[in-house]
Short mmCIF file of C-alpha atoms in Angstrom, two decimals:
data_model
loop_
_atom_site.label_atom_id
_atom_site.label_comp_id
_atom_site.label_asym_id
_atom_site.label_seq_id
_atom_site.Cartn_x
_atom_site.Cartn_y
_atom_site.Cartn_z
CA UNK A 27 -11.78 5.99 -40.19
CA UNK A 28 -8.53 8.10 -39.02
CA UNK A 29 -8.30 9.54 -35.79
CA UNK A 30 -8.55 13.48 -34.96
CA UNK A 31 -5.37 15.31 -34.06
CA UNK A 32 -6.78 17.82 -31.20
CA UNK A 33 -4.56 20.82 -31.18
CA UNK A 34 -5.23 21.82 -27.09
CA UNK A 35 -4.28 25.77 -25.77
CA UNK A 36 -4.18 25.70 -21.69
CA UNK A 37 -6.15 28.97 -20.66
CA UNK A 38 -5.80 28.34 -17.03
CA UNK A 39 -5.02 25.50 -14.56
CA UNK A 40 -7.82 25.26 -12.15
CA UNK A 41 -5.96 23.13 -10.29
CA UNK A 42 -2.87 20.08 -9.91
CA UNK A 43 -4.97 17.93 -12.26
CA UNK A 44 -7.59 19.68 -14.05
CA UNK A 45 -7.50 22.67 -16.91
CA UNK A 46 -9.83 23.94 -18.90
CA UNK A 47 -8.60 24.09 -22.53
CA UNK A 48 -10.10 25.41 -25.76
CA UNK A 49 -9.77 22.84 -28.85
CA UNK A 50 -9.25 23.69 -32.43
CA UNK A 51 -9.54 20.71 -34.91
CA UNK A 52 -7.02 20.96 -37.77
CA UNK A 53 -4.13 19.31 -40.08
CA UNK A 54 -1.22 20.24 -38.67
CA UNK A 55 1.07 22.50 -39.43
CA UNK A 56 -2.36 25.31 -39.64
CA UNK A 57 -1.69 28.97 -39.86
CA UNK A 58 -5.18 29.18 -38.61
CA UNK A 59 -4.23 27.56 -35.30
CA UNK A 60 -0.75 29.91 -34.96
CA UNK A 61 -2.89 32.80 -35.08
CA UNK A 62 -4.99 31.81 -32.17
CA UNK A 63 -2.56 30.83 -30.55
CA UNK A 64 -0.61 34.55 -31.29
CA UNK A 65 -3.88 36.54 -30.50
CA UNK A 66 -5.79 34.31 -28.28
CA UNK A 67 -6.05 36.42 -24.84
CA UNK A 68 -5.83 34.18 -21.83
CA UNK A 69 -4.04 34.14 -18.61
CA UNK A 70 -0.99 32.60 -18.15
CA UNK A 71 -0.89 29.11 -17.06
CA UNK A 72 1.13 28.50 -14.02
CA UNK A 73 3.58 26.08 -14.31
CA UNK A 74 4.14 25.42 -10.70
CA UNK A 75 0.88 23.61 -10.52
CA UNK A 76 1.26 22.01 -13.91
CA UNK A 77 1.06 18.66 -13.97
CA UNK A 78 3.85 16.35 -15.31
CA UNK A 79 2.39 15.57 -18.69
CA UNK A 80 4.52 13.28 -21.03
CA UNK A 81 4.38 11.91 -24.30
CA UNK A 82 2.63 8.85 -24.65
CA UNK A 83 0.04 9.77 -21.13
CA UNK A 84 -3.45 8.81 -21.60
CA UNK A 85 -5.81 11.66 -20.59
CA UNK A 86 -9.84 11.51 -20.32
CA UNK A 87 -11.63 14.84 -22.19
CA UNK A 88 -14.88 15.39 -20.97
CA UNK A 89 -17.30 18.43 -22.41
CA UNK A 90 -21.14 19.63 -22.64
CA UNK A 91 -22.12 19.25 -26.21
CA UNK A 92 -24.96 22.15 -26.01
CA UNK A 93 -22.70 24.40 -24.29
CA UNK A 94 -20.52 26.02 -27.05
CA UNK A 95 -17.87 28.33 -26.18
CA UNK A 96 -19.82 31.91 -25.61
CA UNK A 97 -22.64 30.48 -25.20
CA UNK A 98 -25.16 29.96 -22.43
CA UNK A 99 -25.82 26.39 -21.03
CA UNK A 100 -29.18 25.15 -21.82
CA UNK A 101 -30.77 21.78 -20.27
CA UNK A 102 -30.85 19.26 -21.90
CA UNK A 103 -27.54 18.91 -22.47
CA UNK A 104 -25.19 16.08 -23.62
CA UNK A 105 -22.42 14.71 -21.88
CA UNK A 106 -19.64 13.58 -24.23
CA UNK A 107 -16.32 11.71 -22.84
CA UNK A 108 -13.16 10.47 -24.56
CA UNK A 109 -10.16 8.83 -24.44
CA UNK A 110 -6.96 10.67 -26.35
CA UNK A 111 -2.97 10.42 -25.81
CA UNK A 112 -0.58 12.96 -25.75
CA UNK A 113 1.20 13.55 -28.67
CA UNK A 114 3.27 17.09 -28.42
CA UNK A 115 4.01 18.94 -24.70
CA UNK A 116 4.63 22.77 -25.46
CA UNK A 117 4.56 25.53 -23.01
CA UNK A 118 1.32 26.18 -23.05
CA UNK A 119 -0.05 23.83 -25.64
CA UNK A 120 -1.08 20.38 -25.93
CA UNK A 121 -1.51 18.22 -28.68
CA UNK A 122 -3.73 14.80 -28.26
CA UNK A 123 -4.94 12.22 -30.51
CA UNK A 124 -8.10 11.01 -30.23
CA UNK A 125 -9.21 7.46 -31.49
CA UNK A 126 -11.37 7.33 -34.21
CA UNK A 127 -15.07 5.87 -32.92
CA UNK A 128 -14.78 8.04 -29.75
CA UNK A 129 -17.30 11.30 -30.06
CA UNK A 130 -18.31 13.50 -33.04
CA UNK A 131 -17.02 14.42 -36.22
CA UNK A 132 -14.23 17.27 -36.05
CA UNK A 133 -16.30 19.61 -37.50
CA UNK A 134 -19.19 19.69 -34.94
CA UNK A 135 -16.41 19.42 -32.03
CA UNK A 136 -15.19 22.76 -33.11
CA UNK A 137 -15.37 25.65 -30.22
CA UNK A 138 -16.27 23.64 -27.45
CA UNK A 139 -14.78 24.24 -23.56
CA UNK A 140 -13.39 21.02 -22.15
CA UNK A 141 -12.16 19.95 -19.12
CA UNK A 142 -9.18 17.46 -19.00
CA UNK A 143 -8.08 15.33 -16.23
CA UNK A 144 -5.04 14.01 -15.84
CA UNK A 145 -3.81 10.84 -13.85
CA UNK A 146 -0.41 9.20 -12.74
CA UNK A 147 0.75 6.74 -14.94
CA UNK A 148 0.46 4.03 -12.71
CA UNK A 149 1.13 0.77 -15.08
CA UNK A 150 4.60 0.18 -14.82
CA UNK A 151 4.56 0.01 -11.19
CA UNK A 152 1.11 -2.44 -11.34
CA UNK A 153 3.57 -4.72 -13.95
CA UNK A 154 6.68 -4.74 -11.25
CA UNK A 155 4.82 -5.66 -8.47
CA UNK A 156 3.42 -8.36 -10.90
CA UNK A 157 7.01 -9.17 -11.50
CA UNK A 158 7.99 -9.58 -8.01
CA UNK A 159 4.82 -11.38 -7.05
CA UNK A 160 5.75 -14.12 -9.73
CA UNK A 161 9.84 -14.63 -8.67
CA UNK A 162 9.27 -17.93 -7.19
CA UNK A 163 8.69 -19.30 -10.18
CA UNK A 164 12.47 -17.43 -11.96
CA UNK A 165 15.15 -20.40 -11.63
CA UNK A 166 16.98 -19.30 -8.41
CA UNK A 167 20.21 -19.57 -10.89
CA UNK A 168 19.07 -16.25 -12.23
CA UNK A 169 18.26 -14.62 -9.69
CA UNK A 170 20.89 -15.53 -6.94
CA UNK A 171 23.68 -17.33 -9.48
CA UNK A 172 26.11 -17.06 -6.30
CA UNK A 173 24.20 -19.83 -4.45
CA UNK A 174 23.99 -23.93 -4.78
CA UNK A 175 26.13 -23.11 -8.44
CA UNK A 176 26.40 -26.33 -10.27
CA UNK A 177 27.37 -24.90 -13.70
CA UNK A 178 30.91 -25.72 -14.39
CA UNK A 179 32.80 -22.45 -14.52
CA UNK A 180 36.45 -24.12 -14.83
CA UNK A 181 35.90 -26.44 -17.52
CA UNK A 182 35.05 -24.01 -20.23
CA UNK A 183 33.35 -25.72 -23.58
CA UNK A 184 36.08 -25.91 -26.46
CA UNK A 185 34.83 -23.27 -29.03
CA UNK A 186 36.49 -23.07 -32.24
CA UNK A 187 35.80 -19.74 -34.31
CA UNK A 188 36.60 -20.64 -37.68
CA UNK A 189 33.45 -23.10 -37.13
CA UNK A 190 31.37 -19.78 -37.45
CA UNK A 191 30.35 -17.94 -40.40
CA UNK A 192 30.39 -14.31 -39.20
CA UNK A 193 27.52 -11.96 -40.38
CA UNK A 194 29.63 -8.99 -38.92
CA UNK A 195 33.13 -9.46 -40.46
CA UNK A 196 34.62 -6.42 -38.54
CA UNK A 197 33.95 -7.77 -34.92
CA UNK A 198 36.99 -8.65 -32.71
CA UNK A 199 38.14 -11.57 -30.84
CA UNK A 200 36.89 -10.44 -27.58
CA UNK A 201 32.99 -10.01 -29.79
CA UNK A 202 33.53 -13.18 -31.10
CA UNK A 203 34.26 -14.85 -27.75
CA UNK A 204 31.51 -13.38 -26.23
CA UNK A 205 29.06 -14.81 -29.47
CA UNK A 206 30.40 -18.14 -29.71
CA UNK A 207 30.07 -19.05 -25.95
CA UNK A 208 26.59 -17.64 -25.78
CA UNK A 209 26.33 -19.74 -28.62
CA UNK A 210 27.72 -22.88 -27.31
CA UNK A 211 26.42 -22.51 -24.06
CA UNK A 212 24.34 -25.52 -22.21
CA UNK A 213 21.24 -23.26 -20.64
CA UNK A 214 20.39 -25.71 -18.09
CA UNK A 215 21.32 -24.11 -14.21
CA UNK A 216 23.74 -21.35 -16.06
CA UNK A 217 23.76 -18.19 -14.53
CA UNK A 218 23.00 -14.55 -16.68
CA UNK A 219 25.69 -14.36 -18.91
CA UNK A 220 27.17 -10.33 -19.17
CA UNK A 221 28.45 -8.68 -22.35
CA UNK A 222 30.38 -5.78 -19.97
CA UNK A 223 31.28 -2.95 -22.42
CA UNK A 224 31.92 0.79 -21.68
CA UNK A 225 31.34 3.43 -23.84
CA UNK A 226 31.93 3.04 -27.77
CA UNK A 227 32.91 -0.92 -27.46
CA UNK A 228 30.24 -2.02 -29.23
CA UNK A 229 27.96 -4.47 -27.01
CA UNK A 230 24.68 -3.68 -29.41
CA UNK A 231 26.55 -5.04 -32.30
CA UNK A 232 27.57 -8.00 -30.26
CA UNK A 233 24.21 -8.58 -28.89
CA UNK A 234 22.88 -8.74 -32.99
CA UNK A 235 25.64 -10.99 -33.86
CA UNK A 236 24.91 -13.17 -31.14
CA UNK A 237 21.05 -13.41 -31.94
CA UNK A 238 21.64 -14.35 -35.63
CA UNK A 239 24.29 -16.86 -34.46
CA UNK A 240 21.78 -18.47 -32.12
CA UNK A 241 18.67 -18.22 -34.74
CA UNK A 242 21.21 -19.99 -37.38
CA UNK A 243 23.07 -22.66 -34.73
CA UNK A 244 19.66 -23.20 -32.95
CA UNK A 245 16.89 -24.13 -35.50
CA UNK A 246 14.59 -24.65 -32.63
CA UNK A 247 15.43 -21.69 -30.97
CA UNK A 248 13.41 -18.79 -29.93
CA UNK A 249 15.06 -15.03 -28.65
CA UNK A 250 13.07 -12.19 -26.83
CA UNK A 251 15.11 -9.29 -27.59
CA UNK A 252 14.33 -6.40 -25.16
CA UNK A 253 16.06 -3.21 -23.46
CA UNK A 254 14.72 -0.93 -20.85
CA UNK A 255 13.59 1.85 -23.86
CA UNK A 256 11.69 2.14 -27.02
CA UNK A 257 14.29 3.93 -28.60
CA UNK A 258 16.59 1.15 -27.67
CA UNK A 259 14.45 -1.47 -28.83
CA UNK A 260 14.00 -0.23 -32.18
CA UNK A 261 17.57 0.38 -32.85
CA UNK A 262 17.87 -3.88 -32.15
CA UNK A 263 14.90 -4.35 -34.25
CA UNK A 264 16.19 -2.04 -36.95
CA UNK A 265 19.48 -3.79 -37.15
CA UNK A 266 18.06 -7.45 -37.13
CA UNK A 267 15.82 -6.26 -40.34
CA UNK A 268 18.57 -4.88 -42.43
CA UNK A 269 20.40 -8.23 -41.65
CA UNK A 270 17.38 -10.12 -43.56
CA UNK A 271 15.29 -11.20 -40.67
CA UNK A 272 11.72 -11.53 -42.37
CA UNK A 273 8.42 -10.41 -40.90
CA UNK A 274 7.64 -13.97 -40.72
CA UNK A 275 10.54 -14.62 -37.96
CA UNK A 276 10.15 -11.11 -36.20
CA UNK A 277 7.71 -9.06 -34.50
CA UNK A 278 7.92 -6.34 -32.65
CA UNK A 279 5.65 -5.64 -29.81
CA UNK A 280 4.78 -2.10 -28.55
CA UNK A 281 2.68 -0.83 -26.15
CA UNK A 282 -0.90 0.00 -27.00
CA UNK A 283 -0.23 3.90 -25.90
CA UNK A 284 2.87 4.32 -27.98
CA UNK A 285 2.47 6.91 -30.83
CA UNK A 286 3.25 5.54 -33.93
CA UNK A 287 5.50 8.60 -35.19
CA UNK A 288 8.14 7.65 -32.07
CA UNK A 289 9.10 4.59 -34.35
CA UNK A 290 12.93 4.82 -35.16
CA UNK A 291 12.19 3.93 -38.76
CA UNK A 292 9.20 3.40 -40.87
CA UNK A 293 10.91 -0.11 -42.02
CA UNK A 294 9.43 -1.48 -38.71
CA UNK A 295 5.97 -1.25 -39.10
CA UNK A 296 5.39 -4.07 -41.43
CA UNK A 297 7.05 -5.86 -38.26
CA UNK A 298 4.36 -4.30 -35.97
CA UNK A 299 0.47 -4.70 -35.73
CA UNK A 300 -2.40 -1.87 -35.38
CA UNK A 301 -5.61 -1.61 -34.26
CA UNK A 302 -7.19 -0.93 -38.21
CA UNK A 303 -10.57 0.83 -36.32
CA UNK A 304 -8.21 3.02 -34.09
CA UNK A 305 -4.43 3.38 -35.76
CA UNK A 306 -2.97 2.07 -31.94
CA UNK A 307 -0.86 -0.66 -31.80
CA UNK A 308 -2.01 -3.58 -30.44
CA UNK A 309 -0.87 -7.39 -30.31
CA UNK A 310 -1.62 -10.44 -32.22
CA UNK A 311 -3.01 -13.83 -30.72
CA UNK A 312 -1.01 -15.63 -28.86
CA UNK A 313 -0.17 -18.55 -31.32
CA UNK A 314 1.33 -15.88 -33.76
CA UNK A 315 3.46 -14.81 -31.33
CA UNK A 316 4.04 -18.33 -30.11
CA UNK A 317 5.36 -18.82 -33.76
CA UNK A 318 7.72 -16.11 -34.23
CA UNK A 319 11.61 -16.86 -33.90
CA UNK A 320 12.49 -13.43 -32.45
CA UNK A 321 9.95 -10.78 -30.27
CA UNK A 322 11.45 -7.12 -29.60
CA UNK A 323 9.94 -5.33 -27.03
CA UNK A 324 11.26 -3.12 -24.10
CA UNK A 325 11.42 -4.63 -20.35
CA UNK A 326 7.72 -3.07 -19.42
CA UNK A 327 5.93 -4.31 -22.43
CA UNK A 328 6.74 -7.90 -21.85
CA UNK A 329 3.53 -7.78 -19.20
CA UNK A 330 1.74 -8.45 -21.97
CA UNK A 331 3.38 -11.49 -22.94
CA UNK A 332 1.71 -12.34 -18.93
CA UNK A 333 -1.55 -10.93 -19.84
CA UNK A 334 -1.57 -13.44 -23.01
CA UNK A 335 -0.57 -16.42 -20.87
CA UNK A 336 2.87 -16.77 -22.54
CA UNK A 337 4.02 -20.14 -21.01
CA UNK A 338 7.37 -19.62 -18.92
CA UNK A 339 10.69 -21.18 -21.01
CA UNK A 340 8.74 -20.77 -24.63
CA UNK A 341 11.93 -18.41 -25.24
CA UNK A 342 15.22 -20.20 -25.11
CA UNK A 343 17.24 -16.92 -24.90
CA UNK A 344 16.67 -13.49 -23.23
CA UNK A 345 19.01 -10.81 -24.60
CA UNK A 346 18.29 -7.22 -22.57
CA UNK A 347 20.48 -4.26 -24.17
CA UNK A 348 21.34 -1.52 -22.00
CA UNK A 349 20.48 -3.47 -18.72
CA UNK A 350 22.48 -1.59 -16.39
CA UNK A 351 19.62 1.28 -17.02
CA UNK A 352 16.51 -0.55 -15.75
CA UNK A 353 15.05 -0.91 -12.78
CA UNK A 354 15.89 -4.35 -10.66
CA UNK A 355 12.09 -5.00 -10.71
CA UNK A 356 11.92 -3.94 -14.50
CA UNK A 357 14.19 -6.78 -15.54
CA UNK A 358 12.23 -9.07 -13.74
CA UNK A 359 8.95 -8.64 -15.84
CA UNK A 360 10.63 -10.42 -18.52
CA UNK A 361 12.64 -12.74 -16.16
CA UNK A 362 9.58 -14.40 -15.23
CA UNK A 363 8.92 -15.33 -18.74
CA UNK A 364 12.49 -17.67 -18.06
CA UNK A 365 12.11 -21.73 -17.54
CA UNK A 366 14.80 -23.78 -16.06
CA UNK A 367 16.74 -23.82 -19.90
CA UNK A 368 16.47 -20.31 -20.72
CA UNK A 369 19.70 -18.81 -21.52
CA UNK A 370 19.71 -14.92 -20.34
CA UNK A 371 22.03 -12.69 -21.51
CA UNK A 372 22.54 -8.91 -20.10
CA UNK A 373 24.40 -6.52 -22.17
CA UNK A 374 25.67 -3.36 -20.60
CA UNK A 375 27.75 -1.08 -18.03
CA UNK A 376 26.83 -0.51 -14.66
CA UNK A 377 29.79 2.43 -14.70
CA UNK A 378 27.35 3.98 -17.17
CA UNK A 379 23.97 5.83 -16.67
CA UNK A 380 21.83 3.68 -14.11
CA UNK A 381 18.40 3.57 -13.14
CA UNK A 382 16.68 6.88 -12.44
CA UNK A 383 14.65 7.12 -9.50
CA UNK A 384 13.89 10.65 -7.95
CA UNK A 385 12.37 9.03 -4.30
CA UNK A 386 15.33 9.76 -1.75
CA UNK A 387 13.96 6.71 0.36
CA UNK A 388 13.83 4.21 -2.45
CA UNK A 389 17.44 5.09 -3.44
CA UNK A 390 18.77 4.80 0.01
CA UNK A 391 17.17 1.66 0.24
CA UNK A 392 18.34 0.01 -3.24
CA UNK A 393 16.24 0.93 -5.80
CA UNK A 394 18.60 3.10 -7.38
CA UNK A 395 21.12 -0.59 -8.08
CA UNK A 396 20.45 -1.99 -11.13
CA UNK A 397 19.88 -6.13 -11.38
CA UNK A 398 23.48 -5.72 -14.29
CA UNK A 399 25.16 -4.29 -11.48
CA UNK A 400 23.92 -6.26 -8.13
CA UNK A 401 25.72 -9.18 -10.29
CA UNK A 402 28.46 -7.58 -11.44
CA UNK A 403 29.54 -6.67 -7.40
CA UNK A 404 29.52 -10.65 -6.72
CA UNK A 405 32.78 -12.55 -6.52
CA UNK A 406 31.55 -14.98 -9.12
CA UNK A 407 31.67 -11.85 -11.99
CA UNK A 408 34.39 -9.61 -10.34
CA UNK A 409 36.85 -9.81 -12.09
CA UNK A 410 36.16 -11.10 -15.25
CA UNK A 411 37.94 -14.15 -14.87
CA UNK A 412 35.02 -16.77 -16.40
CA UNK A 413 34.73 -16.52 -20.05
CA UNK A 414 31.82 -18.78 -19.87
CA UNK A 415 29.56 -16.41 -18.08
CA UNK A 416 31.29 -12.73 -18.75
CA UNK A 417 33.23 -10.97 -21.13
CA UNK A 418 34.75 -7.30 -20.81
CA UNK A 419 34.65 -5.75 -24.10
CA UNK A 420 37.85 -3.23 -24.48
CA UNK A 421 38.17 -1.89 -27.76
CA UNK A 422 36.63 1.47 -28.06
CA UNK A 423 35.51 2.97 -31.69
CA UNK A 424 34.21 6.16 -30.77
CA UNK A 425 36.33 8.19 -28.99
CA UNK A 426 39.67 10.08 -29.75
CA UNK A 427 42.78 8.38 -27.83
CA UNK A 428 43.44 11.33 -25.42
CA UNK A 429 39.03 11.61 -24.00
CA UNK A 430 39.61 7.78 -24.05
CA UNK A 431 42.49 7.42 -21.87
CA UNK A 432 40.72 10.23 -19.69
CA UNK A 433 37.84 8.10 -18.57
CA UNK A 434 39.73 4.65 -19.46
CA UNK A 435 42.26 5.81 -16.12
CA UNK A 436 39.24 7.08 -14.31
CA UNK A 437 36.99 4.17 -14.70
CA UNK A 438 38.36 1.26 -15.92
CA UNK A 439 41.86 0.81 -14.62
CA UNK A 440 43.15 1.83 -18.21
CA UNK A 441 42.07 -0.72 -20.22
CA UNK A 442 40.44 0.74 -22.95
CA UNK A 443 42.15 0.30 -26.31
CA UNK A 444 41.57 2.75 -29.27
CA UNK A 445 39.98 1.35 -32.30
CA UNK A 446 38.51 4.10 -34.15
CA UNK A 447 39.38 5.69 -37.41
CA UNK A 448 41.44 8.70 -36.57
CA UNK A 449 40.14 10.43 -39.67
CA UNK A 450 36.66 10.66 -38.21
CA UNK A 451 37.33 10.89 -34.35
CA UNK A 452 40.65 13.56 -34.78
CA UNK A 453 38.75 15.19 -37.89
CA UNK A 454 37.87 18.37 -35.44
CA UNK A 455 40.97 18.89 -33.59
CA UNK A 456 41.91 21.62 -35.92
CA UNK A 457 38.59 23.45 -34.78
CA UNK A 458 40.23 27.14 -34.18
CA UNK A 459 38.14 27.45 -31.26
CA UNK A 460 39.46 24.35 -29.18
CA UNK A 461 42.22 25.33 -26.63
CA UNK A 462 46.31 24.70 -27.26
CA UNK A 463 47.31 22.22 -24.46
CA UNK A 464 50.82 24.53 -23.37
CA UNK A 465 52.34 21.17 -22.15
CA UNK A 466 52.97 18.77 -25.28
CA UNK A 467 51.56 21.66 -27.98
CA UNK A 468 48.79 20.20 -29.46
CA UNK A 469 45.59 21.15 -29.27
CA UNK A 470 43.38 19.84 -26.72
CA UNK A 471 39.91 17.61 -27.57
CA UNK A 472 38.77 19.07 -24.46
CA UNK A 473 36.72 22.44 -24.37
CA UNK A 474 34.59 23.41 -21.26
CA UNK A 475 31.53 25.51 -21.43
CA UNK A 476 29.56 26.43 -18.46
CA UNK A 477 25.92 27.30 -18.99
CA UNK A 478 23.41 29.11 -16.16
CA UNK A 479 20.07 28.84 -16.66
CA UNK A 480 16.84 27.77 -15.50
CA UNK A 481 14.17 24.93 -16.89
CA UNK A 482 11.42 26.61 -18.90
CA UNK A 483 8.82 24.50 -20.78
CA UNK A 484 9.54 24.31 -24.59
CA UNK A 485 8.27 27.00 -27.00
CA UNK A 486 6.72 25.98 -30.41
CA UNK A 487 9.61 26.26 -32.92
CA UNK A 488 6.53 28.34 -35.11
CA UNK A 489 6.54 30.91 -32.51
CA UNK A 490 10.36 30.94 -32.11
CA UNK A 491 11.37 31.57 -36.24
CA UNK A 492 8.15 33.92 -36.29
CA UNK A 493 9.07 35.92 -33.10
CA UNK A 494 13.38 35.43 -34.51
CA UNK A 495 12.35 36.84 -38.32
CA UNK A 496 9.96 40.06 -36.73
CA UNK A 497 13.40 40.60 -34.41
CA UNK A 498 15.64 40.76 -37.38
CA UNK A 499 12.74 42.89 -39.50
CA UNK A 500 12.78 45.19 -36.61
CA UNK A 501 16.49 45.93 -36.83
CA UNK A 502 16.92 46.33 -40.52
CA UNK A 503 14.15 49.42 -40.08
CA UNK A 504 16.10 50.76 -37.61
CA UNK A 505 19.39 50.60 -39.68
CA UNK A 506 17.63 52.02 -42.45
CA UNK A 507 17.11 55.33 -40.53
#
């Protein structure tokens, strides 16, 4: 049985985390459900009191069965409560999904008043303090790789390149480095090994190359791919599919309130599980998980690895994408999944976007630090003198050479090297709107636009092109006369 989409119109916000809304059952997109939502009449809902609703938040709808909108409550009546998740935030619109088996029919669900209560999303915060709570069983060479080091950091393994067939042909020797001593690497007491790359250097592709060397070098060898997003995670699951990893070596786990249209690419979900009763994604049983070669999953969702009793070191390598944007405590979810020969391997920039956290008192006290860049600040990483724990990726293939050398000088002691095909990357310089640098005459990559605004809640794009084409119909009369 499918599960309802419940197109929800706010009237009025009672208060911080209660509305009442008015529901309207239908396959989107309805014309039926624009109109009301045109001629409805209903006070504006203030968004000062609105509470933070996101995609993905699990709300509880509650509403009288006898008491129909218009009409008069009469006893007895039935109390009906569900479950749904947030599919679409608007400005004044909500759109939910509710699990099939939960309540009525659609049809007899039709013009009923509900009230909605919504809750902090208090999970991830329950699966850090988890996290920390478990850290004395991490090998202290992960978490403090500075202290009682035994690995041998002078004596670099002998690595010869042309002993590896590479999947990527277009990597350079700095990627290939970085593969073939993750590759060659003894696990036991070895510190987090970092794949430093700024912008456009490519540390996704060598993070894929280095998982399909291991899974062909290693035939016992198991990889928990993660980064701190969905989005993230897909686009390493995505990549390791088109490279002919088989549903029989991968899986990738999501968590039970993701919506199943925020996949990157339809290709994954043969490489996912759902619930067949409710469409959610769920998880398999432990031993099929226990005999997949790779599991993709962001930071966060590896609590459920936990709440199956995954036993710590069953993965021999932990590659996180993008770590220099989670939270310390986030990478330590999956951390505690490490045994004394995991190999862990962080991939990202801590010069880049970090962790976001609004508290003023939690960033003052070190919250706002990521775990990529609490290592990166310790003499044993800085600088980047030990190939067999860190290499700093420098050839850029995204940017043109004159906005690379810009944030190359700023950042990175001008380092960066440009890689990329000047046909794509100087294709817009003869844009007649960019400015003429009067110093060297040539026009500048560099245009500056300031905007002033304020932050409004979307509109529906329906409203927008209908409102836009009655605009334009309005001015063609006027013309005309």
């Amino acid at each position: 049985m499918p599960a309802h989409v419940v197109n929800i119109i706010i009237v009025y916000f009672i208060g911080v985390g209660v509305v009442i809304l008015h529901v309207s059952y239908s396959p989107p997109p309805s014309l039926s459900l624009l109109l009301l939502l045109l001629l409805l009449p209903r006070k504006p809902a203030n968004h000062k009191i609105r509470p933070n609703i996101n995609l993905g938040d699990w709300v509880r709808l509650r509403c009288d069965m006898m008491a129909r909108a218009g009409q008069p409550r009469e006893p007895p009546t039935r109390q009906l409560e569900v479950g749904a998740i947030v599919m679409a935030v608007e400005q004044n619109r909500l759109t939910l999904r509710v699990p099939a088996g939960q309540g009525d029919s659609a049809a007899q669900l039709q013009g009923i008043e509900w009230l909605v209560r919504f809750s902090h999303n208090f999970e991830v915060f329950v699966f850090m303090k988890a996290a920390l709570q478990r850290l004395a069983q991490v090998p202290q060479s992960l978490l403090w790789p500075d202290r009682n080091l035994t690995y041998a950091l002078d004596r670099p393994p002998r690595i010869d390149l042309n002993q590896f067939s590479w999947v990527h042909e277009s990597i350079n020797p700095e990627q290939k480095s970085a593969v073939a001593h993750i590759v060659r690497r003894p696990a036991a007491g070895a510190p987090p090994y970092v794949i430093f790359g700024p912008p456009g250097t490519g540390k996704t592709l060598t993070v894929i190359e280095s998982i399909l060397q291991v899974l062909a070098h290693h035939p016992k060898s198991r990889v928990l791919a993660l980064a701190p997003s969905n989005a993230a995670a897909d686009i390493l699951a995505v990549r390791l599919v088109r490279q002919g990893v088989s549903t029989a070596s991968l899986f990738r786990l999501n968590w039970h309130k993701r919506l199943t249209a925020s996949l990157l690419s339809v290709d994954l979900l043969p490489y996912c599980l759902q619930d067949s009763r409710t469409g959610l994604f769920t998880y398999p049983p432990l031993a099929e998980l226990l005999a997949k070669r790779v599991v993709v999953a962001t930071c966060l969702t590896t609590h459920m690895l936990h709440m199956l009793e995954m036993p710590p070191g069953h993965f021999t390598h932990i590659f996180i994408d993008e770590a220099g944007q989670a939270l310390e405590p986030e990478i330590f979810v999956p951390l505690t999944l490490a045994g004394p020969s995991t190999s862990v391997i962080l991939a990202g920039d801590p010069l880049q976007l970090g962790p976001i956290v609004r508290n003023s008192a939690a960033r003052a006290m070190g919250l706002g630090r990521s775990y990529l860049e609490r290592l990166m600040q310790l003499p044993l990483y800085t600088p980047c003198r030990h190939a067999v724990i860190i290499t700093k990726l420098l050839g850029n293939y995204r940017s043109n050479d004159r906005i690379l050398r810009f944030f190359s000088d700023l950042f990175y002691e001008g380092a960066l090297r440009a890689c990329a095909d000047p046909r794509v990357v100087d294709s817009l310089l003869r844009w007649r709107w960019l400015p003429l640098d009067q110093h060297i005459d040539v026009t500048s990559p560099f245009l500056f636009y300031g905007v002033r605004g304020t932050q409004v809640p979307a509109v529906s794009l329906l409203l927008f092109f209908f409102f836009f084409f009655f605009k334009k119909k309005k001015k063609k009369k006027k013309k005309k006369k």
